Amino acid sequence: MTGRSATDAADPSARVTGRGGAGSAGTTPAPPVALITAAAHGIGAATARSFAEAGHRLVLADVDAAGLAATAADLAGADRAGADRAGADRVTTVVADATTEAGAAAAVDAATTRYGRLDALINVVGGSRPGRTVIDIDLAEWDRWLALNLTSVYLMCRAALPQLTAVGGAIVNVSSGAGLRGMRANPAYCAAKAGVVGLTRALAIDHGPAGVRVNCVAPGPVRTPLMERNRSAAEIDAMGRIAVLGRIGDPAEIAAAIRWLASDAASYLTGQTIEVDGGPAPLV
């Protein structure tokens, strides 16, 4: 993972959007609170590290209890070692399924119960099983992939928007290059991730007047546990060679874009989808 730069440390804009935490006159406001889904592994875990490096209080949600515990322990261990990350008292974990109303509500409730506010929602939940066309996917499986990749975003946003509106917060959704350009033999994933882009625009239009910004990142191929389960080493190397930069991405590189979009540095940006893909393959 990439480390914290001196520029990040000195840049006050590298903070989650919000109006500051509670604090009495003459005291430093409490750090903002970010809720990150799918935080046990991959892009979600990297995003937790990135926000922790900036000193934010974190609520980490996932269905994988063991993975969540490992991410939280990593952050707390780094804090004890002297790194500028969140200690155990600034990381809350919640085992919650973002594809259900109850799970989404539980994740948001964890933020408000522990910290009394929510400044940023980062929707990372997603996944796919490539290698099949619509002919091979029955309706029940189609619905499962849409629930994982699109409905989870809707449910989390719906649960979090009252809290985000109260502080002028930010939402960052994670789509995919597959949602913009398509992908062979992965139709449900492509459709759902395209839906995330459209939902991002709709949310930005509807909730921008209340001070909530909503943006999206669309990663290209990224070396995550999911990628390594779905693809062979040869396939991963081939995908990397397609990018202009000649390699696939690291989760920390996606996390950096997410953190920027949630920060005051992007205060006049909403409804946008940023591709973080190493450069699209040239046509000629």
mmCIF file of C-alpha atoms in Angstrom:
data_model
loop_
_atom_site.group_PDB
_atom_site.id
_atom_site.type_symbol
_atom_site.label_atom_id
_atom_site.label_comp_id
_atom_site.label_asym_id
_atom_site.label_seq_id
_atom_site.Cartn_x
_atom_site.Cartn_y
_atom_site.Cartn_z
ATOM 1 C CA MET A 1 0.000 0.000 0.000
ATOM 2 C CA THR A 2 1.153 3.529 -0.597
ATOM 3 C CA GLY A 3 2.196 5.496 2.441
ATOM 4 C CA ARG A 4 1.155 8.899 3.692
ATOM 5 C CA SER A 5 2.995 11.731 1.995
ATOM 6 C CA ALA A 6 4.256 14.911 3.584
ATOM 7 C CA THR A 7 1.842 16.812 1.357
ATOM 8 C CA ASP A 8 -1.106 14.855 2.724
ATOM 9 C CA ALA A 9 0.013 15.525 6.274
ATOM 10 C CA ALA A 10 0.176 19.258 5.699
ATOM 11 C CA ASP A 11 -2.915 19.608 3.529
ATOM 12 C CA PRO A 12 -5.988 20.563 5.557
ATOM 13 C CA SER A 13 -8.200 19.819 2.564
ATOM 14 C CA ALA A 14 -7.364 16.102 2.790
ATOM 15 C CA ARG A 15 -10.198 15.616 5.225
ATOM 16 C CA VAL A 16 -13.669 14.246 4.864
ATOM 17 C CA THR A 17 -16.240 16.843 3.885
ATOM 18 C CA GLY A 18 -18.400 18.011 6.771
ATOM 19 C CA ARG A 19 -18.949 20.872 9.154
ATOM 20 C CA GLY A 20 -16.711 19.506 11.867
ATOM 21 C CA GLY A 21 -17.392 17.439 14.920
ATOM 22 C CA ALA A 22 -18.775 18.576 18.225
ATOM 23 C CA GLY A 23 -16.467 20.717 20.295
ATOM 24 C CA SER A 24 -16.791 23.459 22.828
ATOM 25 C CA ALA A 25 -15.613 26.994 22.149
ATOM 26 C CA GLY A 26 -11.853 27.176 21.895
ATOM 27 C CA THR A 27 -11.420 23.423 21.417
ATOM 28 C CA THR A 28 -10.502 21.497 18.299
ATOM 29 C CA PRO A 29 -13.578 19.943 16.643
ATOM 30 C CA ALA A 30 -13.757 16.171 16.769
ATOM 31 C CA PRO A 31 -12.546 14.468 13.596
ATOM 32 C CA PRO A 32 -15.167 13.649 10.961
ATOM 33 C CA VAL A 33 -16.732 10.201 10.772
ATOM 34 C CA ALA A 34 -16.585 7.981 7.687
ATOM 35 C CA LEU A 35 -18.619 4.814 7.151
ATOM 36 C CA ILE A 36 -16.962 2.377 4.753
ATOM 37 C CA THR A 37 -18.657 -0.772 3.493
ATOM 38 C CA ALA A 38 -16.846 -3.929 2.368
ATOM 39 C CA ALA A 39 -14.032 -2.844 4.674
ATOM 40 C CA ALA A 40 -12.670 -6.293 5.433
ATOM 41 C CA HIS A 41 -10.559 -6.681 2.294
ATOM 42 C CA GLY A 42 -9.324 -5.092 -0.908
ATOM 43 C CA ILE A 43 -10.416 -1.579 -1.829
ATOM 44 C CA GLY A 44 -12.556 -1.234 1.306
ATOM 45 C CA ALA A 45 -9.705 -2.091 3.653
ATOM 46 C CA ALA A 46 -7.326 0.185 1.739
ATOM 47 C CA THR A 47 -9.863 3.002 1.977
ATOM 48 C CA ALA A 48 -10.095 2.489 5.730
ATOM 49 C CA ARG A 49 -6.317 2.853 5.961
ATOM 50 C CA SER A 50 -6.341 5.984 3.825
ATOM 51 C CA PHE A 51 -9.014 7.705 5.921
ATOM 52 C CA ALA A 52 -7.342 6.546 9.127
ATOM 53 C CA GLU A 53 -4.065 8.092 8.017
ATOM 54 C CA ALA A 54 -5.877 11.426 7.880
ATOM 55 C CA GLY A 55 -7.121 10.936 11.438
ATOM 56 C CA HIS A 56 -10.782 10.246 10.758
ATOM 57 C CA ARG A 57 -13.043 8.240 13.001
ATOM 58 C CA LEU A 58 -14.202 5.132 11.197
ATOM 59 C CA VAL A 59 -17.157 2.793 11.062
ATOM 60 C CA LEU A 60 -16.190 -0.312 9.100
ATOM 61 C CA ALA A 61 -18.962 -2.593 7.831
ATOM 62 C CA ASP A 62 -18.786 -6.016 6.199
ATOM 63 C CA VAL A 63 -20.355 -9.458 6.411
ATOM 64 C CA ASP A 64 -16.914 -10.951 7.140
ATOM 65 C CA ALA A 65 -16.431 -10.606 10.904
ATOM 66 C CA ALA A 66 -12.922 -12.059 10.899
ATOM 67 C CA GLY A 67 -11.804 -9.799 8.061
ATOM 68 C CA LEU A 68 -13.233 -6.742 9.805
ATOM 69 C CA ALA A 69 -11.403 -7.635 13.000
ATOM 70 C CA ALA A 70 -8.156 -7.978 11.064
ATOM 71 C CA THR A 71 -8.568 -4.580 9.413
ATOM 72 C CA ALA A 72 -9.360 -2.929 12.750
ATOM 73 C CA ALA A 73 -6.396 -4.631 14.416
ATOM 74 C CA ASP A 74 -4.109 -3.454 11.629
ATOM 75 C CA LEU A 75 -5.217 0.137 12.152
ATOM 76 C CA ALA A 76 -4.944 -0.055 15.919
ATOM 77 C CA GLY A 77 -1.541 -1.715 15.683
ATOM 78 C CA ALA A 78 -0.268 1.007 13.380
ATOM 79 C CA ASP A 79 -1.468 3.594 15.880
ATOM 80 C CA ARG A 80 0.455 1.933 18.703
ATOM 81 C CA ALA A 81 3.517 1.902 16.484
ATOM 82 C CA GLY A 82 3.293 5.671 16.124
ATOM 83 C CA ALA A 83 1.794 5.948 12.647
ATOM 84 C CA ASP A 84 -0.896 8.549 12.103
ATOM 85 C CA ARG A 85 -3.782 6.140 11.882
ATOM 86 C CA ALA A 86 -6.888 5.552 13.923
ATOM 87 C CA GLY A 87 -6.455 3.772 17.233
ATOM 88 C CA ALA A 88 -8.893 1.255 18.641
ATOM 89 C CA ASP A 89 -10.966 4.034 20.228
ATOM 90 C CA ARG A 90 -11.531 5.587 16.779
ATOM 91 C CA VAL A 91 -12.507 2.465 14.845
ATOM 92 C CA THR A 92 -15.917 0.833 15.153
ATOM 93 C CA THR A 93 -16.773 -2.360 13.295
ATOM 94 C CA VAL A 94 -20.226 -3.678 12.504
ATOM 95 C CA VAL A 95 -21.057 -6.998 10.888
ATOM 96 C CA ALA A 96 -23.814 -5.946 8.517
ATOM 97 C CA ASP A 97 -25.180 -6.994 5.135
ATOM 98 C CA ALA A 98 -25.574 -3.877 3.013
ATOM 99 C CA THR A 99 -27.933 -5.682 0.640
ATOM 100 C CA THR A 100 -30.643 -5.670 3.334
ATOM 101 C CA GLU A 101 -32.542 -2.795 4.895
ATOM 102 C CA ALA A 102 -31.683 -4.051 8.365
ATOM 103 C CA GLY A 103 -27.983 -4.284 7.541
ATOM 104 C CA ALA A 104 -27.831 -0.791 6.068
ATOM 105 C CA ALA A 105 -29.659 0.638 9.075
ATOM 106 C CA ALA A 106 -27.347 -1.191 11.475
ATOM 107 C CA ALA A 107 -24.249 0.253 9.804
ATOM 108 C CA VAL A 108 -25.537 3.828 9.991
ATOM 109 C CA ASP A 109 -26.787 3.309 13.547
ATOM 110 C CA ALA A 110 -23.288 2.187 14.534
ATOM 111 C CA ALA A 111 -21.954 5.573 13.431
ATOM 112 C CA THR A 112 -24.586 7.646 15.181
ATOM 113 C CA THR A 113 -24.551 5.560 18.352
ATOM 114 C CA ARG A 114 -20.767 5.628 18.717
ATOM 115 C CA TYR A 115 -19.925 9.072 17.357
ATOM 116 C CA GLY A 116 -23.198 11.000 17.119
ATOM 117 C CA ARG A 117 -22.763 11.948 13.464
ATOM 118 C CA LEU A 118 -21.819 10.774 9.993
ATOM 119 C CA ASP A 119 -19.808 12.868 7.537
ATOM 120 C CA ALA A 120 -19.009 10.493 4.693
ATOM 121 C CA LEU A 121 -20.419 7.277 3.265
ATOM 122 C CA ILE A 122 -18.155 5.138 1.096
ATOM 123 C CA ASN A 123 -20.024 2.387 -0.765
ATOM 124 C CA VAL A 124 -17.519 -0.288 -1.768
ATOM 125 C CA VAL A 125 -19.696 -3.422 -1.648
ATOM 126 C CA GLY A 126 -19.639 -5.383 -4.892
ATOM 127 C CA GLY A 127 -18.525 -8.498 -6.679
ATOM 128 C CA SER A 128 -19.060 -10.678 -9.714
ATOM 129 C CA ARG A 129 -18.616 -14.086 -11.274
ATOM 130 C CA PRO A 130 -17.326 -13.560 -14.809
ATOM 131 C CA GLY A 131 -17.378 -16.122 -17.557
ATOM 132 C CA ARG A 132 -21.083 -16.422 -18.377
ATOM 133 C CA THR A 133 -23.613 -14.620 -20.555
ATOM 134 C CA VAL A 134 -27.294 -13.867 -19.886
ATOM 135 C CA ILE A 135 -28.144 -17.282 -21.314
ATOM 136 C CA ASP A 136 -26.295 -18.908 -18.430
ATOM 137 C CA ILE A 137 -27.688 -16.734 -15.599
ATOM 138 C CA ASP A 138 -31.143 -17.416 -14.179
ATOM 139 C CA LEU A 139 -33.319 -14.691 -12.703
ATOM 140 C CA ALA A 140 -32.480 -15.531 -9.087
ATOM 141 C CA GLU A 141 -28.752 -15.152 -9.722
ATOM 142 C CA TRP A 142 -29.303 -11.984 -11.753
ATOM 143 C CA ASP A 143 -31.176 -10.524 -8.794
ATOM 144 C CA ARG A 144 -28.377 -11.516 -6.392
ATOM 145 C CA TRP A 145 -25.728 -9.680 -8.406
ATOM 146 C CA LEU A 146 -27.887 -6.569 -8.754
ATOM 147 C CA ALA A 147 -28.585 -6.647 -5.019
ATOM 148 C CA LEU A 148 -24.882 -6.875 -4.228
ATOM 149 C CA ASN A 149 -23.647 -4.243 -6.656
ATOM 150 C CA LEU A 150 -26.530 -1.772 -6.959
ATOM 151 C CA THR A 151 -29.278 -2.264 -4.393
ATOM 152 C CA SER A 152 -26.685 -2.133 -1.601
ATOM 153 C CA VAL A 153 -25.743 1.384 -2.720
ATOM 154 C CA TYR A 154 -29.387 2.485 -2.749
ATOM 155 C CA LEU A 155 -30.030 1.032 0.721
ATOM 156 C CA MET A 156 -26.900 2.519 2.282
ATOM 157 C CA CYS A 157 -27.561 5.948 0.780
ATOM 158 C CA ARG A 158 -31.189 5.923 1.865
ATOM 159 C CA ALA A 159 -30.188 5.011 5.432
ATOM 160 C CA ALA A 160 -27.348 7.535 5.634
ATOM 161 C CA LEU A 161 -28.775 10.596 3.887
ATOM 162 C CA PRO A 162 -30.536 12.101 6.931
ATOM 163 C CA GLN A 163 -27.257 12.110 8.853
ATOM 164 C CA LEU A 164 -25.235 13.355 5.876
ATOM 165 C CA THR A 165 -27.717 16.136 5.204
ATOM 166 C CA ALA A 166 -27.398 17.328 8.789
ATOM 167 C CA VAL A 167 -23.663 17.998 8.365
ATOM 168 C CA GLY A 168 -23.267 18.673 4.630
ATOM 169 C CA GLY A 169 -21.516 15.374 4.050
ATOM 170 C CA ALA A 170 -20.331 13.365 1.072
ATOM 171 C CA ILE A 171 -21.008 10.033 -0.578
ATOM 172 C CA VAL A 172 -18.505 8.208 -2.758
ATOM 173 C CA ASN A 173 -19.764 5.158 -4.644
ATOM 174 C CA VAL A 174 -17.566 2.540 -6.270
ATOM 175 C CA SER A 175 -18.599 1.515 -9.774
ATOM 176 C CA SER A 176 -16.295 -0.113 -12.325
ATOM 177 C CA GLY A 177 -14.894 0.415 -15.769
ATOM 178 C CA ALA A 178 -17.196 -2.480 -16.692
ATOM 179 C CA GLY A 179 -20.143 -0.224 -15.927
ATOM 180 C CA LEU A 180 -18.912 2.368 -18.427
ATOM 181 C CA ARG A 181 -17.472 0.322 -21.289
ATOM 182 C CA GLY A 182 -18.858 -3.160 -20.738
ATOM 183 C CA MET A 183 -17.059 -6.450 -20.211
ATOM 184 C CA ARG A 184 -17.262 -9.850 -21.840
ATOM 185 C CA ALA A 185 -19.396 -12.499 -20.164
ATOM 186 C CA ASN A 186 -20.311 -10.523 -17.040
ATOM 187 C CA PRO A 187 -23.672 -8.926 -17.878
ATOM 188 C CA ALA A 188 -25.209 -8.603 -14.419
ATOM 189 C CA TYR A 189 -22.089 -6.903 -13.083
ATOM 190 C CA CYS A 190 -21.929 -4.521 -16.057
ATOM 191 C CA ALA A 191 -25.601 -3.609 -15.687
ATOM 192 C CA ALA A 192 -25.381 -3.082 -11.929
ATOM 193 C CA LYS A 193 -22.220 -0.987 -12.078
ATOM 194 C CA ALA A 194 -23.711 1.146 -14.849
ATOM 195 C CA GLY A 195 -26.640 1.616 -12.513
ATOM 196 C CA VAL A 196 -24.301 2.892 -9.800
ATOM 197 C CA VAL A 197 -23.118 5.626 -12.173
ATOM 198 C CA GLY A 198 -26.696 6.645 -12.931
ATOM 199 C CA LEU A 199 -27.709 6.502 -9.276
ATOM 200 C CA THR A 200 -24.742 8.705 -8.394
ATOM 201 C CA ARG A 201 -25.946 11.399 -10.787
ATOM 202 C CA ALA A 202 -29.523 11.152 -9.519
ATOM 203 C CA LEU A 203 -28.454 11.417 -5.880
ATOM 204 C CA ALA A 204 -26.242 14.409 -6.656
ATOM 205 C CA ILE A 205 -29.137 16.220 -8.340
ATOM 206 C CA ASP A 206 -31.646 15.445 -5.607
ATOM 207 C CA HIS A 207 -29.476 16.075 -2.557
ATOM 208 C CA GLY A 208 -26.976 18.676 -3.745
ATOM 209 C CA PRO A 209 -29.290 21.535 -2.735
ATOM 210 C CA ALA A 210 -29.119 20.187 0.834
ATOM 211 C CA GLY A 211 -25.326 20.309 0.753
ATOM 212 C CA VAL A 212 -24.595 16.633 0.134
ATOM 213 C CA ARG A 213 -22.075 15.839 -2.585
ATOM 214 C CA VAL A 214 -22.233 12.469 -4.364
ATOM 215 C CA ASN A 215 -19.482 11.188 -6.631
ATOM 216 C CA CYS A 216 -18.223 7.881 -7.954
ATOM 217 C CA VAL A 217 -14.986 6.132 -8.845
ATOM 218 C CA ALA A 218 -14.810 3.541 -11.611
ATOM 219 C CA PRO A 219 -11.710 1.413 -11.096
ATOM 220 C CA GLY A 220 -10.054 -0.583 -13.808
ATOM 221 C CA PRO A 221 -8.459 -3.938 -12.946
ATOM 222 C CA VAL A 222 -7.214 -3.881 -9.337
ATOM 223 C CA ARG A 223 -5.268 -6.591 -7.532
ATOM 224 C CA THR A 224 -7.758 -7.536 -4.821
ATOM 225 C CA PRO A 225 -8.600 -10.903 -3.228
ATOM 226 C CA LEU A 226 -11.711 -10.995 -5.441
ATOM 227 C CA MET A 227 -9.630 -10.433 -8.565
ATOM 228 C CA GLU A 228 -7.227 -13.190 -7.559
ATOM 229 C CA ARG A 229 -10.113 -15.617 -6.953
ATOM 230 C CA ASN A 230 -11.776 -14.875 -10.276
ATOM 231 C CA ARG A 231 -8.742 -14.662 -12.542
ATOM 232 C CA SER A 232 -5.559 -16.629 -13.151
ATOM 233 C CA ALA A 233 -2.166 -14.988 -12.737
ATOM 234 C CA ALA A 234 -1.785 -14.977 -16.531
ATOM 235 C CA GLU A 235 -5.139 -13.251 -16.992
ATOM 236 C CA ILE A 236 -4.254 -10.606 -14.409
ATOM 237 C CA ASP A 237 -0.935 -9.903 -16.116
ATOM 238 C CA ALA A 238 -2.687 -9.624 -19.484
ATOM 239 C CA MET A 239 -5.195 -7.119 -18.106
ATOM 240 C CA GLY A 240 -2.346 -5.031 -16.778
ATOM 241 C CA ARG A 241 -0.646 -4.877 -20.158
ATOM 242 C CA ILE A 242 -3.788 -3.353 -21.711
ATOM 243 C CA ALA A 243 -3.590 -0.241 -19.536
ATOM 244 C CA VAL A 244 -1.498 2.692 -20.763
ATOM 245 C CA LEU A 245 0.568 2.470 -17.576
ATOM 246 C CA GLY A 246 1.201 -1.214 -18.266
ATOM 247 C CA ARG A 247 -0.025 -2.688 -14.967
ATOM 248 C CA ILE A 248 -3.122 -3.272 -12.903
ATOM 249 C CA GLY A 249 -3.944 -1.024 -9.980
ATOM 250 C CA ASP A 250 -3.295 -1.329 -6.278
ATOM 251 C CA PRO A 251 -6.228 -0.916 -3.852
ATOM 252 C CA ALA A 252 -4.446 2.003 -2.191
ATOM 253 C CA GLU A 253 -4.525 3.915 -5.490
ATOM 254 C CA ILE A 254 -8.303 3.599 -5.657
ATOM 255 C CA ALA A 255 -8.551 4.548 -1.980
ATOM 256 C CA ALA A 256 -6.605 7.748 -2.645
ATOM 257 C CA ALA A 257 -9.147 8.836 -5.257
ATOM 258 C CA ILE A 258 -12.027 8.002 -2.931
ATOM 259 C CA ARG A 259 -10.515 9.998 -0.107
ATOM 260 C CA TRP A 260 -9.979 12.994 -2.377
ATOM 261 C CA LEU A 261 -13.573 12.929 -3.604
ATOM 262 C CA ALA A 262 -14.810 12.880 -0.005
ATOM 263 C CA SER A 263 -12.564 15.767 1.008
ATOM 264 C CA ASP A 264 -12.993 19.513 0.899
ATOM 265 C CA ALA A 265 -10.493 19.559 -1.976
ATOM 266 C CA ALA A 266 -13.390 18.324 -4.145
ATOM 267 C CA SER A 267 -15.935 20.725 -2.625
ATOM 268 C CA TYR A 268 -17.278 21.914 -6.018
ATOM 269 C CA LEU A 269 -17.479 18.450 -7.553
ATOM 270 C CA THR A 270 -20.655 16.376 -7.518
ATOM 271 C CA GLY A 271 -22.430 13.905 -9.769
ATOM 272 C CA GLN A 272 -19.143 12.854 -11.372
ATOM 273 C CA THR A 273 -17.592 9.477 -12.094
ATOM 274 C CA ILE A 274 -13.800 9.348 -12.180
ATOM 275 C CA GLU A 275 -12.110 6.431 -13.898
ATOM 276 C CA VAL A 276 -9.060 5.187 -12.021
ATOM 277 C CA ASP A 277 -7.793 2.649 -14.515
ATOM 278 C CA GLY A 278 -4.180 3.310 -15.477
ATOM 279 C CA GLY A 279 -5.291 4.868 -18.759
ATOM 280 C CA PRO A 280 -7.742 3.319 -21.251
ATOM 281 C CA ALA A 281 -6.355 1.089 -23.949
ATOM 282 C CA PRO A 282 -5.709 3.083 -27.144
ATOM 283 C CA LEU A 283 -7.805 2.210 -30.174
ATOM 284 C CA VAL A 284 -4.790 2.133 -32.508
#
